[in-house]
Amino acid sequence: MKTNKIGFIGGGNMASSLISGLIASGHAPEQIWVSDINPDTLTNLKRQLNVNTSANNDDVINAVDVVVLAVKPQTMSAVAQSIAALIQQKKPLVVSIAAGINQNSLSRWLGADAAIVRCMPNTPALVLTGATALHANGKVTDEQCDLAENILRSVGIALWVEDEAELDAVTAVSGSGPAYYFLLMEAMEKAALELGLNQETARLLVQQTALGAAKIALESAESPEQLRKRVTSPGGTTQRAIETFEQDGFTGLVSKALHAARDRSIEMSKQMENS
């Protein structure tokens, strides 16, 4: 991967986190190009990460082997169609990290022969603990698959799905997932204040507990159910809390929420495909 030249169309938060991850994993800054419509964004990227920058997308595409599309979903159609001719001429690997844009739409805008990997990263990539699912179309070679995976692994874990439709479920689980944990943390912090703890104590206890629980889950071979039972002593405080969650339909509510997020992801993809 270190010999490949990688370009980013769009230099926002997700792009900058990927660039930082690539550099941290050994990719040379001079092998990375970024374009963006905001000159301040380019100035900051140049100053902070010492990468190549340009206000012109064509400059980036002409210089690289991989083009990462990191623009907002609502601008993807216009951007993709504006670079389509050069993509067809240069034939780089195209990696899209835009939510809700399926490969049919990308192929229609970029050209049927474009080698495209569609990714669904999440915001913890900003702190190099992301979770990303990837799907490649039939034009992507094995070598290009390895390259795309290595790019996304620079900011966390990267997993392949066999069916692109699975990315809608991925969106519901890990794409939107950080917000669910923040919601639980928010509710726990509020309840802790009601129980008499001060703001600083409540927040630190909630944050560290979330971190600790996630770390145990990642490092243990046991399932979340088994880990929960280990913490839940019969007749104790945790059991009383868990029973309260269950009485109010916590598990069913989580399932309903994830199904709703998956369905909305499907709706958004269809809307973009028909645009």
Short mmCIF file of C-alpha atoms in Angstrom, two decimals, residues 232 235-245:
data_model
loop_
_atom_site.label_atom_id
_atom_site.label_comp_id
_atom_site.label_asym_id
_atom_site.label_seq_id
_atom_site.Cartn_x
_atom_site.Cartn_y
_atom_site.Cartn_z
CA THR A 232 -25.52 -9.63 37.38
CA GLY A 235 -30.97 -10.56 43.84
CA GLY A 236 -28.48 -7.70 43.56
CA THR A 237 -28.57 -4.14 42.30
CA THR A 238 -27.66 -4.98 38.70
CA GLN A 239 -30.41 -7.59 38.46
CA ARG A 240 -32.96 -5.04 39.65
CA ALA A 241 -31.83 -2.60 36.98
CA ILE A 242 -31.79 -5.24 34.22
CA GLU A 243 -35.28 -6.40 35.17
CA THR A 244 -36.49 -2.80 34.91
CA PHE A 245 -34.98 -2.49 31.44
#
